[in-house]
Amino acid sequence: MSWTCLTLQTDRDHAELWSDALSAQGALAVTLSSQATGAEEVPVFGEPGCPEMPLWPHCQIEVLLPMDWDASSWLKQVSTSLDQPVPPHRSEIVADQDWVRLTQSQFDPIPAAPGLWIVPTWHEPPDPSALNLRLDPGQAFGTGSHPTTRLCLEWLTAHPPRMQRVLDYGCGSGILTIAAGLLGTTQPIGVDIDPIAVQTACDNAALNGVSASFYEPDSFPNFPPFDGVIANILTNPLVVLAPLLLNQLKAGGWLTLSGILSSQVERIQNAYAPDCFLSIAGEREGWVCLSGVKQVY
């Protein structure tokens, strides 16, 4: 089976309007992305607490239609319903493919940190002697490819938390919790607000033979303070969570935070001082990892 793919060029002021209308008129799939590439590409970051997700100045909308539809006439109907001119676009035929195999081919093993590989289950470990964390792309954040995750993995491998109790707050796929377990953590704990992430993390831990526990915040038990706390989230929630994360950390314990843009470092440092003075532990592609020790009074 084949499909028709329409690619429309528009701007941020009209992108969502067109995306919604195309979906409402029966498109099989609608994908919104940046029109620019390479050096012209504009990074866009959204955070919890923001009223809406920002868009790129120049947007591209890809629309998948049944092959037997008259794509040109259908697009004119959508244009009429919006009372907007048809934007610049192109049309092409998308041939049937083995979508599972195609998706898997896009995810190779990742050397996420010195001596640590993230290996999808359909691949053999490139280095059997390394620490190989088995993880497939799925429904929760954290595959080892994002700079913020790699910064945390690099920190963990450089400071193995052997025989320590570690809390991973905002665990997503559980990748950091599992890595901590593989590096010698005693019964690592993960927390996430998304119940799907919690279940995914449980499954991933079992896949790696790591004994870990995962909770949603409302069901999180009253554990004694941890030896270390790691959180790879975003700046807004990290600021809000400062009292909670510090309360979960014992005096003299380590705190490692990621998901922070270079321009946001001082804001995070101020949120955790004077209980914990954070310094830059790593930088990658405009993102920063901060780490420090909770003060002993």
mmCIF file with all atom_site columns, C-alpha atoms in Angstrom, residues 115-215:
data_model
loop_
_atom_site.group_PDB
_atom_site.id
_atom_site.type_symbol
_atom_site.label_atom_id
_atom_site.label_alt_id
_atom_site.label_comp_id
_atom_site.label_asym_id
_atom_site.label_entity_id
_atom_site.label_seq_id
_atom_site.pdbx_PDB_ins_code
_atom_site.Cartn_x
_atom_site.Cartn_y
_atom_site.Cartn_z
_atom_site.occupancy
_atom_site.B_iso_or_equiv
_atom_site.pdbx_formal_charge
_atom_site.auth_seq_id
_atom_site.auth_comp_id
_atom_site.auth_asym_id
_atom_site.auth_atom_id
_atom_site.pdbx_PDB_model_num
ATOM 1   C CA . GLY A 1 115 ? 32.484 2.426  29.342 1.00 0.00 ? 115 GLY A CA 1
ATOM 2   C CA . LEU A 1 116 ? 28.671 2.659  29.058 1.00 0.00 ? 116 LEU A CA 1
ATOM 3   C CA . TRP A 1 117 ? 26.577 1.808  26.000 1.00 0.00 ? 117 TRP A CA 1
ATOM 4   C CA . ILE A 1 118 ? 22.816 2.132  25.507 1.00 0.00 ? 118 ILE A CA 1
ATOM 5   C CA . VAL A 1 119 ? 21.887 -0.869 23.358 1.00 0.00 ? 119 VAL A CA 1
ATOM 6   C CA . PRO A 1 120 ? 18.435 -1.511 21.788 1.00 0.00 ? 120 PRO A CA 1
ATOM 7   C CA . THR A 1 121 ? 17.285 -5.097 22.221 1.00 0.00 ? 121 THR A CA 1
ATOM 8   C CA . TRP A 1 122 ? 17.526 -5.800 18.480 1.00 0.00 ? 122 TRP A CA 1
ATOM 9   C CA . HIS A 1 123 ? 21.288 -5.069 18.484 1.00 0.00 ? 123 HIS A CA 1
ATOM 10  C CA . GLU A 1 124 ? 24.214 -7.032 19.878 1.00 0.00 ? 124 GLU A CA 1
ATOM 11  C CA . PRO A 1 125 ? 26.435 -4.977 22.228 1.00 0.00 ? 125 PRO A CA 1
ATOM 12  C CA . PRO A 1 126 ? 29.316 -3.434 20.212 1.00 0.00 ? 126 PRO A CA 1
ATOM 13  C CA . ASP A 1 127 ? 31.598 -3.868 23.251 1.00 0.00 ? 127 ASP A CA 1
ATOM 14  C CA . PRO A 1 128 ? 30.647 -6.897 25.364 1.00 0.00 ? 128 PRO A CA 1
ATOM 15  C CA . SER A 1 129 ? 33.196 -5.867 28.000 1.00 0.00 ? 129 SER A CA 1
ATOM 16  C CA . ALA A 1 130 ? 31.485 -2.492 28.559 1.00 0.00 ? 130 ALA A CA 1
ATOM 17  C CA . LEU A 1 131 ? 28.472 -1.773 30.745 1.00 0.00 ? 131 LEU A CA 1
ATOM 18  C CA . ASN A 1 132 ? 25.573 -2.367 28.345 1.00 0.00 ? 132 ASN A CA 1
ATOM 19  C CA . LEU A 1 133 ? 22.205 -0.900 29.293 1.00 0.00 ? 133 LEU A CA 1
ATOM 20  C CA . ARG A 1 134 ? 19.410 -2.476 27.259 1.00 0.00 ? 134 ARG A CA 1
ATOM 21  C CA . LEU A 1 135 ? 16.772 0.097  26.291 1.00 0.00 ? 135 LEU A CA 1
ATOM 22  C CA . ASP A 1 136 ? 14.343 0.464  23.388 1.00 0.00 ? 136 ASP A CA 1
ATOM 23  C CA . PRO A 1 137 ? 12.820 3.796  22.317 1.00 0.00 ? 137 PRO A CA 1
ATOM 24  C CA . GLY A 1 138 ? 9.355  3.927  23.807 1.00 0.00 ? 138 GLY A CA 1
ATOM 25  C CA . GLN A 1 139 ? 6.725  6.033  25.525 1.00 0.00 ? 139 GLN A CA 1
ATOM 26  C CA . ALA A 1 140 ? 8.929  7.726  28.139 1.00 0.00 ? 140 ALA A CA 1
ATOM 27  C CA . PHE A 1 141 ? 11.734 10.279 27.884 1.00 0.00 ? 141 PHE A CA 1
ATOM 28  C CA . GLY A 1 142 ? 15.276 8.957  28.091 1.00 0.00 ? 142 GLY A CA 1
ATOM 29  C CA . THR A 1 143 ? 17.006 6.893  25.402 1.00 0.00 ? 143 THR A CA 1
ATOM 30  C CA . GLY A 1 144 ? 20.555 8.114  26.030 1.00 0.00 ? 144 GLY A CA 1
ATOM 31  C CA . SER A 1 145 ? 20.717 10.301 22.926 1.00 0.00 ? 145 SER A CA 1
ATOM 32  C CA . HIS A 1 146 ? 19.627 13.626 24.454 1.00 0.00 ? 146 HIS A CA 1
ATOM 33  C CA . PRO A 1 147 ? 22.487 15.826 25.758 1.00 0.00 ? 147 PRO A CA 1
ATOM 34  C CA . THR A 1 148 ? 20.906 16.209 29.214 1.00 0.00 ? 148 THR A CA 1
ATOM 35  C CA . THR A 1 149 ? 20.661 12.429 29.679 1.00 0.00 ? 149 THR A CA 1
ATOM 36  C CA . ARG A 1 150 ? 24.224 11.902 28.485 1.00 0.00 ? 150 ARG A CA 1
ATOM 37  C CA . LEU A 1 151 ? 25.494 14.542 30.903 1.00 0.00 ? 151 LEU A CA 1
ATOM 38  C CA . CYS A 1 152 ? 23.887 12.639 33.781 1.00 0.00 ? 152 CYS A CA 1
ATOM 39  C CA . LEU A 1 153 ? 25.242 9.299  32.568 1.00 0.00 ? 153 LEU A CA 1
ATOM 40  C CA . GLU A 1 154 ? 28.714 10.788 32.237 1.00 0.00 ? 154 GLU A CA 1
ATOM 41  C CA . TRP A 1 155 ? 28.481 12.105 35.796 1.00 0.00 ? 155 TRP A CA 1
ATOM 42  C CA . LEU A 1 156 ? 27.300 8.749  37.157 1.00 0.00 ? 156 LEU A CA 1
ATOM 43  C CA . THR A 1 157 ? 30.054 6.765  35.432 1.00 0.00 ? 157 THR A CA 1
ATOM 44  C CA . ALA A 1 158 ? 32.656 9.253  36.683 1.00 0.00 ? 158 ALA A CA 1
ATOM 45  C CA . HIS A 1 159 ? 31.261 9.010  40.246 1.00 0.00 ? 159 HIS A CA 1
ATOM 46  C CA . PRO A 1 160 ? 29.943 5.427  40.583 1.00 0.00 ? 160 PRO A CA 1
ATOM 47  C CA . PRO A 1 161 ? 27.412 5.413  43.457 1.00 0.00 ? 161 PRO A CA 1
ATOM 48  C CA . ARG A 1 162 ? 28.480 2.031  44.810 1.00 0.00 ? 162 ARG A CA 1
ATOM 49  C CA . MET A 1 163 ? 26.528 0.847  47.842 1.00 0.00 ? 163 MET A CA 1
ATOM 50  C CA . GLN A 1 164 ? 24.670 4.171  47.985 1.00 0.00 ? 164 GLN A CA 1
ATOM 51  C CA . ARG A 1 165 ? 20.940 4.821  48.093 1.00 0.00 ? 165 ARG A CA 1
ATOM 52  C CA . VAL A 1 166 ? 20.009 6.952  45.073 1.00 0.00 ? 166 VAL A CA 1
ATOM 53  C CA . LEU A 1 167 ? 16.797 8.742  44.085 1.00 0.00 ? 167 LEU A CA 1
ATOM 54  C CA . ASP A 1 168 ? 16.122 9.558  40.411 1.00 0.00 ? 168 ASP A CA 1
ATOM 55  C CA . TYR A 1 169 ? 13.387 12.208 40.394 1.00 0.00 ? 169 TYR A CA 1
ATOM 56  C CA . GLY A 1 170 ? 11.613 12.553 37.044 1.00 0.00 ? 170 GLY A CA 1
ATOM 57  C CA . CYS A 1 171 ? 12.890 9.148  35.959 1.00 0.00 ? 171 CYS A CA 1
ATOM 58  C CA . GLY A 1 172 ? 11.111 8.854  32.584 1.00 0.00 ? 172 GLY A CA 1
ATOM 59  C CA . SER A 1 173 ? 12.239 5.593  30.989 1.00 0.00 ? 173 SER A CA 1
ATOM 60  C CA . GLY A 1 174 ? 14.246 4.793  34.130 1.00 0.00 ? 174 GLY A CA 1
ATOM 61  C CA . ILE A 1 175 ? 17.549 5.060  32.289 1.00 0.00 ? 175 ILE A CA 1
ATOM 62  C CA . LEU A 1 176 ? 19.374 6.918  35.091 1.00 0.00 ? 176 LEU A CA 1
ATOM 63  C CA . THR A 1 177 ? 17.887 4.710  37.814 1.00 0.00 ? 177 THR A CA 1
ATOM 64  C CA . ILE A 1 178 ? 18.988 1.614  35.905 1.00 0.00 ? 178 ILE A CA 1
ATOM 65  C CA . ALA A 1 179 ? 22.451 3.032  35.202 1.00 0.00 ? 179 ALA A CA 1
ATOM 66  C CA . ALA A 1 180 ? 22.852 3.767  38.910 1.00 0.00 ? 180 ALA A CA 1
ATOM 67  C CA . GLY A 1 181 ? 21.853 0.168  39.654 1.00 0.00 ? 181 GLY A CA 1
ATOM 68  C CA . LEU A 1 182 ? 24.347 -1.230 37.149 1.00 0.00 ? 182 LEU A CA 1
ATOM 69  C CA . LEU A 1 183 ? 27.010 0.989  38.750 1.00 0.00 ? 183 LEU A CA 1
ATOM 70  C CA . GLY A 1 184 ? 26.433 -0.501 42.188 1.00 0.00 ? 184 GLY A CA 1
ATOM 71  C CA . THR A 1 185 ? 23.615 1.513  43.771 1.00 0.00 ? 185 THR A CA 1
ATOM 72  C CA . THR A 1 186 ? 21.701 -0.252 46.529 1.00 0.00 ? 186 THR A CA 1
ATOM 73  C CA . GLN A 1 187 ? 18.015 -0.535 45.520 1.00 0.00 ? 187 GLN A CA 1
ATOM 74  C CA . PRO A 1 188 ? 17.737 2.609  43.351 1.00 0.00 ? 188 PRO A CA 1
ATOM 75  C CA . ILE A 1 189 ? 14.437 4.495  43.435 1.00 0.00 ? 189 ILE A CA 1
ATOM 76  C CA . GLY A 1 190 ? 12.741 6.389  40.578 1.00 0.00 ? 190 GLY A CA 1
ATOM 77  C CA . VAL A 1 191 ? 9.820  8.829  40.673 1.00 0.00 ? 191 VAL A CA 1
ATOM 78  C CA . ASP A 1 192 ? 7.769  10.223 37.781 1.00 0.00 ? 192 ASP A CA 1
ATOM 79  C CA . ILE A 1 193 ? 4.422  12.020 37.491 1.00 0.00 ? 193 ILE A CA 1
ATOM 80  C CA . ASP A 1 194 ? 3.494  9.951  34.406 1.00 0.00 ? 194 ASP A CA 1
ATOM 81  C CA . PRO A 1 195 ? 2.068  6.499  35.242 1.00 0.00 ? 195 PRO A CA 1
ATOM 82  C CA . ILE A 1 196 ? 3.099  5.228  31.786 1.00 0.00 ? 196 ILE A CA 1
ATOM 83  C CA . ALA A 1 197 ? 6.690  6.265  32.511 1.00 0.00 ? 197 ALA A CA 1
ATOM 84  C CA . VAL A 1 198 ? 6.567  4.451  35.857 1.00 0.00 ? 198 VAL A CA 1
ATOM 85  C CA . GLN A 1 199 ? 5.428  1.212  34.203 1.00 0.00 ? 199 GLN A CA 1
ATOM 86  C CA . THR A 1 200 ? 7.945  1.631  31.372 1.00 0.00 ? 200 THR A CA 1
ATOM 87  C CA . ALA A 1 201 ? 10.743 2.168  33.891 1.00 0.00 ? 201 ALA A CA 1
ATOM 88  C CA . CYS A 1 202 ? 9.731  -0.988 35.779 1.00 0.00 ? 202 CYS A CA 1
ATOM 89  C CA . ASP A 1 203 ? 9.831  -3.004 32.549 1.00 0.00 ? 203 ASP A CA 1
ATOM 90  C CA . ASN A 1 204 ? 13.213 -1.550 31.551 1.00 0.00 ? 204 ASN A CA 1
ATOM 91  C CA . ALA A 1 205 ? 14.719 -2.295 34.957 1.00 0.00 ? 205 ALA A CA 1
ATOM 92  C CA . ALA A 1 206 ? 13.549 -5.912 34.738 1.00 0.00 ? 206 ALA A CA 1
ATOM 93  C CA . LEU A 1 207 ? 15.026 -6.145 31.220 1.00 0.00 ? 207 LEU A CA 1
ATOM 94  C CA . ASN A 1 208 ? 18.412 -5.145 32.661 1.00 0.00 ? 208 ASN A CA 1
ATOM 95  C CA . GLY A 1 209 ? 18.205 -7.345 35.747 1.00 0.00 ? 209 GLY A CA 1
ATOM 96  C CA . VAL A 1 210 ? 18.238 -4.291 38.042 1.00 0.00 ? 210 VAL A CA 1
ATOM 97  C CA . SER A 1 211 ? 16.276 -4.395 41.274 1.00 0.00 ? 211 SER A CA 1
ATOM 98  C CA . ALA A 1 212 ? 14.713 -0.914 41.350 1.00 0.00 ? 212 ALA A CA 1
ATOM 99  C CA . SER A 1 213 ? 11.443 0.560  42.568 1.00 0.00 ? 213 SER A CA 1
ATOM 100 C CA . PHE A 1 214 ? 9.411  3.236  40.790 1.00 0.00 ? 214 PHE A CA 1
ATOM 101 C CA . TYR A 1 215 ? 6.602  5.434  42.091 1.00 0.00 ? 215 TYR A CA 1
#
